[in-house]
Amino acid sequence: MEVSELLSTLLAKRGVTVAEEVEKFLKPDFVRDTHDPFLLSDMEKSVARILSGMEKGERIAIYADFDCDGIPGAGVLYDTFAKLGYEKIEVYIPHRDMEGYGFHKEAIDTLAKKGVSLIITVDVGTVAFDGVSYAKEKGIETIVTDHHEVKDKLPEAFAIINPKIGEYPFRDLCGAAVAWKLASALLIEGRERGIESFTKIPEGWEKWLLDLVAIATIADMVPLRGENRTLTHFGLTVLRKTA
């Protein structure tokens, strides 16, 4: 596509010089510029575990960080379960001052008392060795969804979904985007299995959750390149259409 000299200079300063990349940067295409959620580490086993839990009527907790990445991510997952009509859901967000960042044992105790048997983290958990082990001792399985840097080892979670693990094509997603990928994969698999609560949801409904992903992507200051730019572009489009 043709661009002005000024725009070309601005793009060059951002490292966007190839015609194909200019096209993607200025005119994102959802199908072309987003990746299959099942390319993320442990996605298949995570979706299978959640569907199994839903089928058995397990109480599931969404445990999210307290910032403007974790909270929108929790909203994405909560809205997905609500749309599916699944009510055995808890949301736990630690208090910034009284608890601080992390996957806390006291919070796990609280969730255990409520009968939670599966915890899905959002924007936290990649280095939560003690928290994940403690949950395991309590008989609670943990699916970590996160985007933070990986250390030399990983916690003993049931599954860890993180774009920095494995061969996912784009490594800079924010936490809410990773949660949205999980929601998308869950809907895909549920429809393929012919589960009634899933087949009732229109194809592409999950795109209406991208307003939360856009807010989180911008607020968490991850690079507005690649898939992040596409999710934000369409998320801002959704934001303009919501109340």
PDB file of C-alpha atoms in Angstrom:
ATOM      1  CA  MET A   1       0.000   0.000   0.000  1.00  0.00           C
ATOM      2  CA  GLU A   2       1.142   3.557  -0.694  1.00  0.00           C
ATOM      3  CA  VAL A   3       1.949   5.790   2.267  1.00  0.00           C
ATOM      4  CA  SER A   4       3.168   9.368   2.574  1.00  0.00           C
ATOM      5  CA  GLU A   5       6.828  10.177   3.082  1.00  0.00           C
ATOM      6  CA  LEU A   6       6.108  11.292   6.668  1.00  0.00           C
ATOM      7  CA  LEU A   7       4.279   8.076   7.509  1.00  0.00           C
ATOM      8  CA  SER A   8       6.977   6.025   5.833  1.00  0.00           C
ATOM      9  CA  THR A   9       9.601   7.747   7.999  1.00  0.00           C
ATOM     10  CA  LEU A  10       7.588   7.149  11.190  1.00  0.00           C
ATOM     11  CA  LEU A  11       7.136   3.488  10.300  1.00  0.00           C
ATOM     12  CA  ALA A  12      10.841   3.107   9.528  1.00  0.00           C
ATOM     13  CA  LYS A  13      11.700   4.456  12.980  1.00  0.00           C
ATOM     14  CA  ARG A  14       9.574   1.620  14.355  1.00  0.00           C
ATOM     15  CA  GLY A  15      11.375  -0.913  12.207  1.00  0.00           C
ATOM     16  CA  VAL A  16       8.466  -1.342   9.797  1.00  0.00           C
ATOM     17  CA  THR A  17       9.909  -1.071   6.322  1.00  0.00           C
ATOM     18  CA  VAL A  18       8.805  -4.119   4.312  1.00  0.00           C
ATOM     19  CA  ALA A  19       5.618  -3.529   2.283  1.00  0.00           C
ATOM     20  CA  GLU A  20       3.887  -6.579   3.762  1.00  0.00           C
ATOM     21  CA  GLU A  21       4.653  -5.436   7.312  1.00  0.00           C
ATOM     22  CA  VAL A  22       3.421  -1.908   6.537  1.00  0.00           C
ATOM     23  CA  GLU A  23       0.126  -3.407   5.359  1.00  0.00           C
ATOM     24  CA  LYS A  24      -0.222  -5.473   8.549  1.00  0.00           C
ATOM     25  CA  PHE A  25       0.731  -2.521  10.759  1.00  0.00           C
ATOM     26  CA  LEU A  26      -1.733  -0.062   9.227  1.00  0.00           C
ATOM     27  CA  LYS A  27      -4.559  -2.426   8.248  1.00  0.00           C
ATOM     28  CA  PRO A  28      -4.706  -5.421  10.576  1.00  0.00           C
ATOM     29  CA  ASP A  29      -6.706  -8.399   9.353  1.00  0.00           C
ATOM     30  CA  PHE A  30      -8.133 -10.617  12.088  1.00  0.00           C
ATOM     31  CA  VAL A  31      -7.785 -13.953  10.297  1.00  0.00           C
ATOM     32  CA  ARG A  32      -4.396 -13.195   8.777  1.00  0.00           C
ATOM     33  CA  ASP A  33      -2.803 -11.563  11.796  1.00  0.00           C
ATOM     34  CA  THR A  34      -3.912 -13.693  14.751  1.00  0.00           C
ATOM     35  CA  HIS A  35      -2.692 -17.165  15.652  1.00  0.00           C
ATOM     36  CA  ASP A  36      -4.415 -20.431  16.506  1.00  0.00           C
ATOM     37  CA  PRO A  37      -4.840 -20.540  20.319  1.00  0.00           C
ATOM     38  CA  PHE A  38      -4.005 -24.246  20.303  1.00  0.00           C
ATOM     39  CA  LEU A  39      -0.423 -23.336  19.363  1.00  0.00           C
ATOM     40  CA  LEU A  40       0.074 -22.132  22.933  1.00  0.00           C
ATOM     41  CA  SER A  41       1.771 -24.429  25.414  1.00  0.00           C
ATOM     42  CA  ASP A  42      -0.553 -26.864  27.225  1.00  0.00           C
ATOM     43  CA  MET A  43      -3.667 -25.404  25.617  1.00  0.00           C
ATOM     44  CA  GLU A  44      -5.215 -28.725  24.586  1.00  0.00           C
ATOM     45  CA  LYS A  45      -4.850 -30.327  28.020  1.00  0.00           C
ATOM     46  CA  SER A  46      -6.115 -27.136  29.704  1.00  0.00           C
ATOM     47  CA  VAL A  47      -9.269 -27.052  27.593  1.00  0.00           C
ATOM     48  CA  ALA A  48      -9.853 -30.765  28.160  1.00  0.00           C
ATOM     49  CA  ARG A  49      -9.460 -30.292  31.938  1.00  0.00           C
ATOM     50  CA  ILE A  50     -11.885 -27.372  32.042  1.00  0.00           C
ATOM     51  CA  LEU A  51     -14.493 -29.185  29.965  1.00  0.00           C
ATOM     52  CA  SER A  52     -14.147 -32.230  32.212  1.00  0.00           C
ATOM     53  CA  GLY A  53     -14.567 -30.028  35.273  1.00  0.00           C
ATOM     54  CA  MET A  54     -17.658 -28.386  33.828  1.00  0.00           C
ATOM     55  CA  GLU A  55     -19.156 -31.749  32.967  1.00  0.00           C
ATOM     56  CA  LYS A  56     -18.619 -32.944  36.556  1.00  0.00           C
ATOM     57  CA  GLY A  57     -19.930 -29.708  38.036  1.00  0.00           C
ATOM     58  CA  GLU A  58     -16.660 -28.786  39.741  1.00  0.00           C
ATOM     59  CA  ARG A  59     -16.259 -25.379  41.341  1.00  0.00           C
ATOM     60  CA  ILE A  60     -13.696 -23.430  39.322  1.00  0.00           C
ATOM     61  CA  ALA A  61     -11.843 -20.337  40.516  1.00  0.00           C
ATOM     62  CA  ILE A  62     -10.356 -17.570  38.401  1.00  0.00           C
ATOM     63  CA  TYR A  63      -7.396 -16.123  40.295  1.00  0.00           C
ATOM     64  CA  ALA A  64      -6.178 -12.884  38.721  1.00  0.00           C
ATOM     65  CA  ASP A  65      -3.609 -10.221  39.417  1.00  0.00           C
ATOM     66  CA  PHE A  66      -4.978  -6.911  40.702  1.00  0.00           C
ATOM     67  CA  ASP A  67      -3.709  -4.696  37.874  1.00  0.00           C
ATOM     68  CA  CYS A  68      -5.240  -3.504  34.608  1.00  0.00           C
ATOM     69  CA  ASP A  69      -4.120  -6.682  32.894  1.00  0.00           C
ATOM     70  CA  GLY A  70      -5.230  -9.282  35.409  1.00  0.00           C
ATOM     71  CA  ILE A  71      -8.651  -7.763  36.101  1.00  0.00           C
ATOM     72  CA  PRO A  72      -9.691  -7.525  32.415  1.00  0.00           C
ATOM     73  CA  GLY A  73      -8.358 -11.060  31.939  1.00  0.00           C
ATOM     74  CA  ALA A  74     -10.520 -12.273  34.805  1.00  0.00           C
ATOM     75  CA  GLY A  75     -13.442 -10.486  33.165  1.00  0.00           C
ATOM     76  CA  VAL A  76     -12.799 -12.294  29.882  1.00  0.00           C
ATOM     77  CA  LEU A  77     -12.927 -15.729  31.522  1.00  0.00           C
ATOM     78  CA  TYR A  78     -15.821 -14.874  33.830  1.00  0.00           C
ATOM     79  CA  ASP A  79     -17.909 -13.523  30.945  1.00  0.00           C
ATOM     80  CA  THR A  80     -17.162 -16.668  28.948  1.00  0.00           C
ATOM     81  CA  PHE A  81     -18.351 -18.976  31.716  1.00  0.00           C
ATOM     82  CA  ALA A  82     -21.384 -16.741  32.264  1.00  0.00           C
ATOM     83  CA  LYS A  83     -22.249 -16.885  28.573  1.00  0.00           C
ATOM     84  CA  LEU A  84     -22.041 -20.681  28.787  1.00  0.00           C
ATOM     85  CA  GLY A  85     -24.399 -20.626  31.767  1.00  0.00           C
ATOM     86  CA  TYR A  86     -21.830 -22.187  34.095  1.00  0.00           C
ATOM     87  CA  GLU A  87     -22.409 -20.781  37.568  1.00  0.00           C
ATOM     88  CA  LYS A  88     -19.935 -22.677  39.760  1.00  0.00           C
ATOM     89  CA  ILE A  89     -17.340 -19.960  39.354  1.00  0.00           C
ATOM     90  CA  GLU A  90     -15.341 -18.000  41.918  1.00  0.00           C
ATOM     91  CA  VAL A  91     -13.225 -14.951  41.154  1.00  0.00           C
ATOM     92  CA  TYR A  92     -10.379 -14.052  43.486  1.00  0.00           C
ATOM     93  CA  ILE A  93      -8.300 -10.901  43.082  1.00  0.00           C
ATOM     94  CA  PRO A  94      -5.744 -10.282  45.854  1.00  0.00           C
ATOM     95  CA  HIS A  95      -5.727  -6.886  47.549  1.00  0.00           C
ATOM     96  CA  ARG A  96      -2.852  -4.769  46.253  1.00  0.00           C
ATOM     97  CA  ASP A  97      -1.807  -3.446  49.687  1.00  0.00           C
ATOM     98  CA  MET A  98      -2.855  -6.184  52.115  1.00  0.00           C
ATOM     99  CA  GLU A  99      -1.818  -9.201  50.027  1.00  0.00           C
ATOM    100  CA  GLY A 100       0.360  -7.950  47.196  1.00  0.00           C
ATOM    101  CA  TYR A 101       1.299  -9.646  43.958  1.00  0.00           C
ATOM    102  CA  GLY A 102       1.406 -13.424  43.779  1.00  0.00           C
ATOM    103  CA  PHE A 103      -0.466 -16.696  44.193  1.00  0.00           C
ATOM    104  CA  HIS A 104      -1.015 -16.719  47.946  1.00  0.00           C
ATOM    105  CA  LYS A 105      -1.526 -19.676  50.291  1.00  0.00           C
ATOM    106  CA  GLU A 106      -4.137 -17.802  52.352  1.00  0.00           C
ATOM    107  CA  ALA A 107      -6.170 -17.169  49.200  1.00  0.00           C
ATOM    108  CA  ILE A 108      -5.884 -20.827  48.247  1.00  0.00           C
ATOM    109  CA  ASP A 109      -7.203 -21.742  51.713  1.00  0.00           C
ATOM    110  CA  THR A 110     -10.178 -19.440  51.164  1.00  0.00           C
ATOM    111  CA  LEU A 111     -10.948 -21.024  47.797  1.00  0.00           C
ATOM    112  CA  ALA A 112     -10.490 -24.547  49.176  1.00  0.00           C
ATOM    113  CA  LYS A 113     -13.099 -23.822  51.869  1.00  0.00           C
ATOM    114  CA  LYS A 114     -15.516 -22.881  49.075  1.00  0.00           C
ATOM    115  CA  GLY A 115     -15.015 -26.273  47.445  1.00  0.00           C
ATOM    116  CA  VAL A 116     -12.815 -25.152  44.556  1.00  0.00           C
ATOM    117  CA  SER A 117     -11.040 -28.038  42.816  1.00  0.00           C
ATOM    118  CA  LEU A 118      -9.580 -26.158  39.834  1.00  0.00           C
ATOM    119  CA  ILE A 119      -7.903 -22.746  39.776  1.00  0.00           C
ATOM    120  CA  ILE A 120      -7.187 -20.850  36.563  1.00  0.00           C
ATOM    121  CA  THR A 121      -4.707 -18.042  37.109  1.00  0.00           C
ATOM    122  CA  VAL A 122      -4.581 -14.880  35.021  1.00  0.00           C
ATOM    123  CA  ASP A 123      -1.410 -12.776  34.679  1.00  0.00           C
ATOM    124  CA  VAL A 124       0.297 -14.664  37.508  1.00  0.00           C
ATOM    125  CA  GLY A 125       1.715 -18.091  38.224  1.00  0.00           C
ATOM    126  CA  THR A 126       4.774 -18.720  36.046  1.00  0.00           C
ATOM    127  CA  VAL A 127       7.038 -18.457  39.096  1.00  0.00           C
ATOM    128  CA  ALA A 128       4.438 -19.322  41.765  1.00  0.00           C
ATOM    129  CA  PHE A 129       6.270 -22.454  42.912  1.00  0.00           C
ATOM    130  CA  ASP A 130       5.062 -22.407  46.518  1.00  0.00           C
ATOM    131  CA  GLY A 131       1.481 -21.424  45.695  1.00  0.00           C
ATOM    132  CA  VAL A 132       1.014 -24.071  43.034  1.00  0.00           C
ATOM    133  CA  SER A 133       2.555 -26.768  45.263  1.00  0.00           C
ATOM    134  CA  TYR A 134       0.337 -25.705  48.164  1.00  0.00           C
ATOM    135  CA  ALA A 135      -2.776 -25.878  45.999  1.00  0.00           C
ATOM    136  CA  LYS A 136      -1.721 -29.358  44.901  1.00  0.00           C
ATOM    137  CA  GLU A 137      -1.414 -30.415  48.558  1.00  0.00           C
ATOM    138  CA  LYS A 138      -4.964 -29.162  49.046  1.00  0.00           C
ATOM    139  CA  GLY A 139      -6.176 -31.342  46.174  1.00  0.00           C
ATOM    140  CA  ILE A 140      -6.622 -28.367  43.838  1.00  0.00           C
ATOM    141  CA  GLU A 141      -5.267 -28.449  40.288  1.00  0.00           C
ATOM    142  CA  THR A 142      -3.937 -25.252  38.769  1.00  0.00           C
ATOM    143  CA  ILE A 143      -3.966 -24.065  35.185  1.00  0.00           C
ATOM    144  CA  VAL A 144      -1.577 -21.128  34.914  1.00  0.00           C
ATOM    145  CA  THR A 145      -2.265 -18.520  32.231  1.00  0.00           C
ATOM    146  CA  ASP A 146       0.451 -15.907  32.266  1.00  0.00           C
ATOM    147  CA  HIS A 147       2.899 -13.970  30.112  1.00  0.00           C
ATOM    148  CA  HIS A 148       5.768 -13.227  32.468  1.00  0.00           C
ATOM    149  CA  GLU A 149       9.329 -14.370  31.895  1.00  0.00           C
ATOM    150  CA  VAL A 150      10.148 -18.015  32.497  1.00  0.00           C
ATOM    151  CA  LYS A 151      12.823 -19.005  35.044  1.00  0.00           C
ATOM    152  CA  ASP A 152      15.074 -22.066  34.962  1.00  0.00           C
ATOM    153  CA  LYS A 153      12.208 -24.266  36.113  1.00  0.00           C
ATOM    154  CA  LEU A 154       8.407 -24.193  36.103  1.00  0.00           C
ATOM    155  CA  PRO A 155       5.910 -24.770  38.916  1.00  0.00           C
ATOM    156  CA  GLU A 156       4.239 -28.185  39.144  1.00  0.00           C
ATOM    157  CA  ALA A 157       0.934 -26.962  37.733  1.00  0.00           C
ATOM    158  CA  PHE A 158      -1.505 -29.137  35.812  1.00  0.00           C
ATOM    159  CA  ALA A 159      -0.822 -26.892  32.810  1.00  0.00           C
ATOM    160  CA  ILE A 160       0.997 -23.641  32.040  1.00  0.00           C
ATOM    161  CA  ILE A 161      -0.192 -21.484  29.148  1.00  0.00           C
ATOM    162  CA  ASN A 162       2.418 -18.851  28.420  1.00  0.00           C
ATOM    163  CA  PRO A 163       3.473 -17.532  24.979  1.00  0.00           C
ATOM    164  CA  LYS A 164       7.087 -17.472  26.175  1.00  0.00           C
ATOM    165  CA  ILE A 165       7.041 -21.272  26.488  1.00  0.00           C
ATOM    166  CA  GLY A 166       7.230 -23.434  23.383  1.00  0.00           C
ATOM    167  CA  GLU A 167       6.928 -22.323  19.782  1.00  0.00           C
ATOM    168  CA  TYR A 168       4.017 -19.867  19.824  1.00  0.00           C
ATOM    169  CA  PRO A 169       4.593 -17.403  16.930  1.00  0.00           C
ATOM    170  CA  PHE A 170       4.153 -14.247  19.042  1.00  0.00           C
ATOM    171  CA  ARG A 171       5.719 -14.065  22.487  1.00  0.00           C
ATOM    172  CA  ASP A 172       4.561 -10.639  23.713  1.00  0.00           C
ATOM    173  CA  LEU A 173       0.874 -11.146  24.536  1.00  0.00           C
ATOM    174  CA  CYS A 174      -0.363  -9.602  27.778  1.00  0.00           C
ATOM    175  CA  GLY A 175      -2.046 -11.704  30.466  1.00  0.00           C
ATOM    176  CA  ALA A 176      -5.586 -10.806  29.419  1.00  0.00           C
ATOM    177  CA  ALA A 177      -4.792 -11.781  25.832  1.00  0.00           C
ATOM    178  CA  VAL A 178      -3.582 -15.180  27.023  1.00  0.00           C
ATOM    179  CA  ALA A 179      -6.831 -15.573  28.998  1.00  0.00           C
ATOM    180  CA  TRP A 180      -8.763 -14.629  25.854  1.00  0.00           C
ATOM    181  CA  LYS A 181      -6.862 -17.269  23.902  1.00  0.00           C
ATOM    182  CA  LEU A 182      -7.948 -19.836  26.493  1.00  0.00           C
ATOM    183  CA  ALA A 183     -11.566 -18.666  26.217  1.00  0.00           C
ATOM    184  CA  SER A 184     -11.367 -18.880  22.422  1.00  0.00           C
ATOM    185  CA  ALA A 185      -9.890 -22.382  22.498  1.00  0.00           C
ATOM    186  CA  LEU A 186     -12.521 -23.506  25.013  1.00  0.00           C
ATOM    187  CA  LEU A 187     -15.324 -22.298  22.746  1.00  0.00           C
ATOM    188  CA  ILE A 188     -13.769 -23.938  19.678  1.00  0.00           C
ATOM    189  CA  GLU A 189     -13.421 -27.315  21.387  1.00  0.00           C
ATOM    190  CA  GLY A 190     -16.835 -27.145  23.047  1.00  0.00           C
ATOM    191  CA  ARG A 191     -18.482 -26.495  19.684  1.00  0.00           C
ATOM    192  CA  GLU A 192     -16.524 -29.289  18.020  1.00  0.00           C
ATOM    193  CA  ARG A 193     -17.710 -31.691  20.711  1.00  0.00           C
ATOM    194  CA  GLY A 194     -21.279 -30.587  20.107  1.00  0.00           C
ATOM    195  CA  ILE A 195     -21.881 -29.525  23.716  1.00  0.00           C
ATOM    196  CA  GLU A 196     -25.235 -27.724  23.744  1.00  0.00           C
ATOM    197  CA  SER A 197     -24.200 -24.745  25.870  1.00  0.00           C
ATOM    198  CA  PHE A 198     -21.335 -24.114  23.424  1.00  0.00           C
ATOM    199  CA  THR A 199     -23.223 -24.645  20.163  1.00  0.00           C
ATOM    200  CA  LYS A 200     -25.774 -22.019  21.251  1.00  0.00           C
ATOM    201  CA  ILE A 201     -23.084 -19.326  21.248  1.00  0.00           C
ATOM    202  CA  PRO A 202     -22.657 -17.662  17.829  1.00  0.00           C
ATOM    203  CA  GLU A 203     -19.363 -18.152  15.997  1.00  0.00           C
ATOM    204  CA  GLY A 204     -17.068 -15.238  16.709  1.00  0.00           C
ATOM    205  CA  TRP A 205     -18.873 -14.145  19.892  1.00  0.00           C
ATOM    206  CA  GLU A 206     -15.528 -14.095  21.702  1.00  0.00           C
ATOM    207  CA  LYS A 207     -14.494 -11.071  19.628  1.00  0.00           C
ATOM    208  CA  TRP A 208     -16.901  -9.003  21.734  1.00  0.00           C
ATOM    209  CA  LEU A 209     -14.506  -9.582  24.645  1.00  0.00           C
ATOM    210  CA  LEU A 210     -11.632  -7.892  22.846  1.00  0.00           C
ATOM    211  CA  ASP A 211     -12.466  -4.505  24.382  1.00  0.00           C
ATOM    212  CA  LEU A 212     -11.074  -5.864  27.661  1.00  0.00           C
ATOM    213  CA  VAL A 213      -8.050  -7.291  25.866  1.00  0.00           C
ATOM    214  CA  ALA A 214      -7.340  -3.936  24.191  1.00  0.00           C
ATOM    215  CA  ILE A 215      -7.504  -2.079  27.510  1.00  0.00           C
ATOM    216  CA  ALA A 216      -5.140  -4.602  29.099  1.00  0.00           C
ATOM    217  CA  THR A 217      -2.726  -4.632  26.160  1.00  0.00           C
ATOM    218  CA  ILE A 218      -2.384  -0.850  26.228  1.00  0.00           C
ATOM    219  CA  ALA A 219      -2.340  -0.495  30.026  1.00  0.00           C
ATOM    220  CA  ASP A 220       0.248  -3.242  30.520  1.00  0.00           C
ATOM    221  CA  MET A 221       2.484  -1.547  27.930  1.00  0.00           C
ATOM    222  CA  VAL A 222       3.363  -4.657  25.948  1.00  0.00           C
ATOM    223  CA  PRO A 223       4.662  -3.903  22.420  1.00  0.00           C
ATOM    224  CA  LEU A 224       1.898  -2.715  20.075  1.00  0.00           C
ATOM    225  CA  ARG A 225       3.232  -4.857  17.275  1.00  0.00           C
ATOM    226  CA  GLY A 226       2.154  -8.097  15.633  1.00  0.00           C
ATOM    227  CA  GLU A 227      -0.765  -9.883  17.219  1.00  0.00           C
ATOM    228  CA  ASN A 228      -1.016  -7.289  20.000  1.00  0.00           C
ATOM    229  CA  ARG A 229      -1.702  -4.567  17.452  1.00  0.00           C
ATOM    230  CA  THR A 230      -4.391  -6.673  15.781  1.00  0.00           C
ATOM    231  CA  LEU A 231      -6.161  -7.560  19.037  1.00  0.00           C
ATOM    232  CA  THR A 232      -6.011  -3.923  20.134  1.00  0.00           C
ATOM    233  CA  HIS A 233      -7.292  -2.649  16.771  1.00  0.00           C
ATOM    234  CA  PHE A 234     -10.370  -4.847  16.906  1.00  0.00           C
ATOM    235  CA  GLY A 235     -10.754  -4.369  20.645  1.00  0.00           C
ATOM    236  CA  LEU A 236     -10.988  -0.616  20.202  1.00  0.00           C
ATOM    237  CA  THR A 237     -13.593  -1.222  17.496  1.00  0.00           C
ATOM    238  CA  VAL A 238     -15.623  -3.230  20.021  1.00  0.00           C
ATOM    239  CA  LEU A 239     -15.110  -0.538  22.663  1.00  0.00           C
ATOM    240  CA  ARG A 240     -16.680   2.047  20.394  1.00  0.00           C
ATOM    241  CA  LYS A 241     -19.774  -0.176  20.022  1.00  0.00           C
ATOM    242  CA  THR A 242     -20.320  -1.040  23.688  1.00  0.00           C
ATOM    243  CA  ALA A 243     -22.149   0.848  26.412  1.00  0.00           C
TER     244      ALA A 243
END
